CSV table of C-alpha atoms in Angstrom, one decimal:
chain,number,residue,atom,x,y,z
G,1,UNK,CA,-0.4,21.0,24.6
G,2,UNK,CA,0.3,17.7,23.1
G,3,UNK,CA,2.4,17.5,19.7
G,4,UNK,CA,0.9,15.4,17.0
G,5,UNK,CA,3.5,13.8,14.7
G,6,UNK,CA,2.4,13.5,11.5
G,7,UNK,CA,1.8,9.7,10.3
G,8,UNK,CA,4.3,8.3,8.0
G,9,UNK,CA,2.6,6.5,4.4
G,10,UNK,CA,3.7,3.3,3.8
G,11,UNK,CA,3.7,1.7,0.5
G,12,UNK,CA,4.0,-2.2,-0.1
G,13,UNK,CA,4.1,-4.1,-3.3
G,14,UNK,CA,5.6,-6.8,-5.1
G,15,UNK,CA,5.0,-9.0,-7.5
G,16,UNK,CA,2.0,-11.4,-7.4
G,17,UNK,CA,2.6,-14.5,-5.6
G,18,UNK,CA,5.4,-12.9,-3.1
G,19,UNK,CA,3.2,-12.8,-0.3
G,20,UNK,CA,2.4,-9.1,0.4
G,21,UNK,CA,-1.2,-9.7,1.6
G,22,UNK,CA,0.0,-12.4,3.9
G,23,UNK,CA,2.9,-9.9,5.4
G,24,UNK,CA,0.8,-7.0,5.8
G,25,UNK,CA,-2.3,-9.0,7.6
G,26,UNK,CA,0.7,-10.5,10.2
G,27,UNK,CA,1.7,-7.0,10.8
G,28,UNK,CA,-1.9,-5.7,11.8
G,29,UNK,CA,-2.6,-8.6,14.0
G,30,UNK,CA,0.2,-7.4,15.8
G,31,UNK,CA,-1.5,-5.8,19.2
G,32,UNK,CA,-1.0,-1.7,20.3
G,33,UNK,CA,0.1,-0.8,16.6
G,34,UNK,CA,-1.0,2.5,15.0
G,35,UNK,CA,-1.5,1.2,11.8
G,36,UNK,CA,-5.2,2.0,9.5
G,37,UNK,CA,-5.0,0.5,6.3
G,38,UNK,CA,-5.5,2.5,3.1
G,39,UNK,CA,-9.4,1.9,2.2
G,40,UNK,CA,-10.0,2.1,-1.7
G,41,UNK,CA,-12.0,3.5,-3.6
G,42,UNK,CA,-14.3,2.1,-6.3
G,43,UNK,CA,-17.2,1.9,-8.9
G,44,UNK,CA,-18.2,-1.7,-8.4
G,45,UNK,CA,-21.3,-2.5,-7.0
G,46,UNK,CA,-20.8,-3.3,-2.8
G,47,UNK,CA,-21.5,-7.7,-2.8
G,48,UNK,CA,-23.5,-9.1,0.4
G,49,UNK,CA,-22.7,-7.3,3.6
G,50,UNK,CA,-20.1,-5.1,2.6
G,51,UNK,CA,-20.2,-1.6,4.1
G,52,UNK,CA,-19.3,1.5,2.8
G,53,UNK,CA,-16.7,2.8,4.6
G,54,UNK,CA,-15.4,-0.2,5.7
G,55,UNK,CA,-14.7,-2.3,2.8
G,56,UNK,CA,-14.5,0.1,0.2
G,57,UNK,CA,-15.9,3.6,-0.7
G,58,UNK,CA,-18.3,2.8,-3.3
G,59,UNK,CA,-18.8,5.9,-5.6
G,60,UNK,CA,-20.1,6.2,-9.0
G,61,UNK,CA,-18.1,6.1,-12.6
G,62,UNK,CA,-18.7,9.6,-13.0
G,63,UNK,CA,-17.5,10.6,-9.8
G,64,UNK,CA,-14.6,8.6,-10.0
G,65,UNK,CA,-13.5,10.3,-13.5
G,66,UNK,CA,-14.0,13.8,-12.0
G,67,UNK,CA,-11.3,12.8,-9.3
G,68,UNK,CA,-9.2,11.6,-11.7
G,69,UNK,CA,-8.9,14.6,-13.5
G,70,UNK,CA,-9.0,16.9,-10.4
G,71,UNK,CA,-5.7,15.3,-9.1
G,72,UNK,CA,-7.7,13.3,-6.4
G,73,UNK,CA,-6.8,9.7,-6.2
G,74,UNK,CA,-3.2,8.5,-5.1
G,75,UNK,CA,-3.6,5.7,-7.8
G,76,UNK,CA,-6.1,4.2,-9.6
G,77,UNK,CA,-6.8,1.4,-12.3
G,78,UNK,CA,-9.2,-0.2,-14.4
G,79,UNK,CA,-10.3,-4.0,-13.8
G,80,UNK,CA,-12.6,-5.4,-16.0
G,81,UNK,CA,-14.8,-2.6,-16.2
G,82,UNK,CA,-14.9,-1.2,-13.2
G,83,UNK,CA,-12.4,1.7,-11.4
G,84,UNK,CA,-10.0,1.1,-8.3
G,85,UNK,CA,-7.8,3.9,-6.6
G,86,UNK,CA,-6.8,5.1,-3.2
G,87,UNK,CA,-8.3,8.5,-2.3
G,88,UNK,CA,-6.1,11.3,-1.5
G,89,UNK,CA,-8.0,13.1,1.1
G,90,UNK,CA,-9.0,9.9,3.2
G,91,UNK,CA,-5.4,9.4,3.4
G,92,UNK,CA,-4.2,12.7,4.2
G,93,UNK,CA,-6.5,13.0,7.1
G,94,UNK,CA,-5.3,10.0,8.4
G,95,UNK,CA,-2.2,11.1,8.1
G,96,UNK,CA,-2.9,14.4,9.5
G,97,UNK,CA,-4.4,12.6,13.0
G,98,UNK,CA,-1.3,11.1,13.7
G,99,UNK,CA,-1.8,7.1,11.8
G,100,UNK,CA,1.1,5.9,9.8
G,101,UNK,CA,-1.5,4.4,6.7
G,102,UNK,CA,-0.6,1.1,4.9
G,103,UNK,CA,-1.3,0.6,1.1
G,104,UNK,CA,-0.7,-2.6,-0.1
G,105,UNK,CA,-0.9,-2.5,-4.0
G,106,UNK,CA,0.8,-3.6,-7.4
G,107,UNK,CA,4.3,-2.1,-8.3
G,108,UNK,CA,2.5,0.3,-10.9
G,109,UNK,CA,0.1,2.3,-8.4
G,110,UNK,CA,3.2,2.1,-6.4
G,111,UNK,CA,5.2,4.0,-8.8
G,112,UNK,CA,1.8,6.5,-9.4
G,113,UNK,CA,1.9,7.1,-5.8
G,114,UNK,CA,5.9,7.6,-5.7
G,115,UNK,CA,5.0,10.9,-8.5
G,116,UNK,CA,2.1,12.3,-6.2
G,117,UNK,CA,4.0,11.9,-2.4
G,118,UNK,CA,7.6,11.0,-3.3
G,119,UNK,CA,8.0,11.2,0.5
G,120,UNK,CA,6.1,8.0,1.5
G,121,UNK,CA,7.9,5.3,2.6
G,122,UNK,CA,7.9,2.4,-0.3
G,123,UNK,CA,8.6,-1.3,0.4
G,124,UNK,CA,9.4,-3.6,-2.1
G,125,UNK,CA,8.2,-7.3,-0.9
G,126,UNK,CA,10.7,-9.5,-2.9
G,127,UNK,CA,10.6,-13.4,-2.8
G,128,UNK,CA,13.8,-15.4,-1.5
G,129,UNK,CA,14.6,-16.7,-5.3
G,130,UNK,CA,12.7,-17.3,-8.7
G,131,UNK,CA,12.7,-20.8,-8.0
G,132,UNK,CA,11.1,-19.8,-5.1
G,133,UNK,CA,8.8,-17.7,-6.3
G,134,UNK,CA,7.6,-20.4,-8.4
G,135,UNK,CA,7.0,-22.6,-6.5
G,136,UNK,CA,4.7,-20.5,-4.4
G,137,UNK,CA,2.8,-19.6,-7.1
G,138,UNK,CA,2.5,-23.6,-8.0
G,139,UNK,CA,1.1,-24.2,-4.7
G,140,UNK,CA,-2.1,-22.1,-5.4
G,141,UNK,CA,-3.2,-24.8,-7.2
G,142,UNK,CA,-5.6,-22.4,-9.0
G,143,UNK,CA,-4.2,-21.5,-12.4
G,144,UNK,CA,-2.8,-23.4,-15.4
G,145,UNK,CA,0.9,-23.7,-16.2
G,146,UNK,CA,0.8,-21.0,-19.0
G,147,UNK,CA,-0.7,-18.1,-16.4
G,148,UNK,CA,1.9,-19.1,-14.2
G,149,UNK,CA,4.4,-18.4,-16.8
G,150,UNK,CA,3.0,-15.2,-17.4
G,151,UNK,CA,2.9,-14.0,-14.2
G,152,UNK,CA,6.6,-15.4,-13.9
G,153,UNK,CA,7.5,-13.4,-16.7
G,154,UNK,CA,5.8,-10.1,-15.2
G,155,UNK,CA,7.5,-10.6,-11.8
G,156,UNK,CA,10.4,-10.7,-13.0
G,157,UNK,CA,9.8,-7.4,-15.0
G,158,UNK,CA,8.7,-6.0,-11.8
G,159,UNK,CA,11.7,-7.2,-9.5
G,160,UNK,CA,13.6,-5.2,-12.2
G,161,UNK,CA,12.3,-1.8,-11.0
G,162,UNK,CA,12.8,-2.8,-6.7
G,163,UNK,CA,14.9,0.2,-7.1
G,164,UNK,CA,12.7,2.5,-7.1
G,165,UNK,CA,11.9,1.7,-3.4
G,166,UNK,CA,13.3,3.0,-0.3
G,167,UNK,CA,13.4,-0.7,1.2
G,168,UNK,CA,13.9,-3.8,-0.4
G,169,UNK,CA,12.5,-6.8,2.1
G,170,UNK,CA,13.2,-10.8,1.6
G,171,UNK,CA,10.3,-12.8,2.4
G,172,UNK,CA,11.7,-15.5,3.1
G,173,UNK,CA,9.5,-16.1,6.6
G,174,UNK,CA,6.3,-14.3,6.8
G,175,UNK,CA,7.7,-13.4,11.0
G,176,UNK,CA,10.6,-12.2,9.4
G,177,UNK,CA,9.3,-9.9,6.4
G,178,UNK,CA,7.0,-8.8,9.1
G,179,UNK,CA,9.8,-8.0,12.0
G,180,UNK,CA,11.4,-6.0,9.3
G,181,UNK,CA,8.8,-4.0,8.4
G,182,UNK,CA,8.4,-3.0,11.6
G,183,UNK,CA,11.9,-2.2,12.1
G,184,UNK,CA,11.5,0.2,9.1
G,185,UNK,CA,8.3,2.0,9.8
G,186,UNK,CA,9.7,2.8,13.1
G,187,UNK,CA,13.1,3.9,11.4
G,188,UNK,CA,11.1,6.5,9.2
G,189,UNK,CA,9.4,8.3,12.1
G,190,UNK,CA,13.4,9.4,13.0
G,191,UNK,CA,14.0,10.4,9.4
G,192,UNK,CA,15.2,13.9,9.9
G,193,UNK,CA,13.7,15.7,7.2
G,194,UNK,CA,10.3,14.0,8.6
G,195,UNK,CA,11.4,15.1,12.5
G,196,UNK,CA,11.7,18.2,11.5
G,197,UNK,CA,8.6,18.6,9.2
G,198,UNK,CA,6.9,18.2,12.0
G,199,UNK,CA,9.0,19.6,15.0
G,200,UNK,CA,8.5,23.1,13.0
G,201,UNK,CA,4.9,22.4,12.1
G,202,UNK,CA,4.2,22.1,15.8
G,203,UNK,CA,6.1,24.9,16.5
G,204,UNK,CA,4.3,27.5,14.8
G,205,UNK,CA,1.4,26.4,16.1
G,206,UNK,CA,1.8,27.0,19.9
């Protein structure tokens, strides 16, 4: 009988600008990976040829309330108008087949997430300097100066809670934020507390 270790939830965020989306597409275009990322949840209409399921899970407001007050999103948030949030039971079941899941989202789902599995693994994506940072943001091209200071201001807020993470990671190469990541994720799967979760969960079912 083959054991099935249970998946490992990994949690990256950072501040806006840093480069998360960037690291977390290298890592899944890495080949043989056992990787799903987290699909989420939401009350937007679905645009041109996106598919349920796939994209998002498209549900209704009302439906989306209920879970909220039945404990049954991971995180969630309001964006003009409409609800986003991960679904607890997608990920579980992901979790339960054996796939370490990937959530990429802002430091406060982060920190919701933290207070519903405190056991996940949370990676803070931090940017090499301010300066840095910055400049990055700059080379959007795509908002004025006084958004840019704003978002500045709120990264800086947000660097100030990278302790609440189990990792912090420079990304100061995307190869290199990505080796890292890598390094860690394989890391938690020798955690002992998560070993033997599921050394003694396999146990008592043979």
């Amino acid at each position: 009988m083959r054991l099935i270790e249970k998946g490992v939830l990994i949690v990256i965020s950072g501040p806006s600008g840093v480069g998360k989306g960037t690291v977390r597409a290298a890592i899944f275009e890495q080949e043989n990976h056992n990787l799903e990322y987290s699909i989420s949840m939401t009350t937007r209409n679905p645009r041109q040829g996106e598919v349920d399921g796939e994209d998002y899970f498209f549900t209704s407001k009302e439906d989306f309330l209920e879970r909220i007050d039945q404990g049954q999103l991971l995180e969630w948030a309001e964006f003009v108008g409409n609800y986003y949030g991960t679904p607890l039971d997608y990920v579980q079941k992901k979790l339960d087949e054996g796939k370490d899941v990937v959530l990429e989202i802002e430091v406060q789902g982060a920190l919701q997430v933290k207070n519903v599995m405190p056991d996940a693994c949370f990676i803070f994506i931090a940017p090499p300097s301010m300066p840095e940072l910055r400049k990055r943001i700059l080379g959007r091209g795509t908002e004025e100066i006084e958004v840019v200071n704003k978002r500045m201001a709120k990264a800086e807020a947000e660097i100030g809670l990278a302790h609440e993470y189990n990792y912090i990671v420079i990304n100061d190469t995307v190869d290199n934020a990505k080796e890292r990541i890598m390094h860690i994720i394989e890391a938690e799967h020798s955690r002992s507390a998560r070993v033997l979760e599921n050394y003694n969960k396999n146990i008592a079912e043979l």
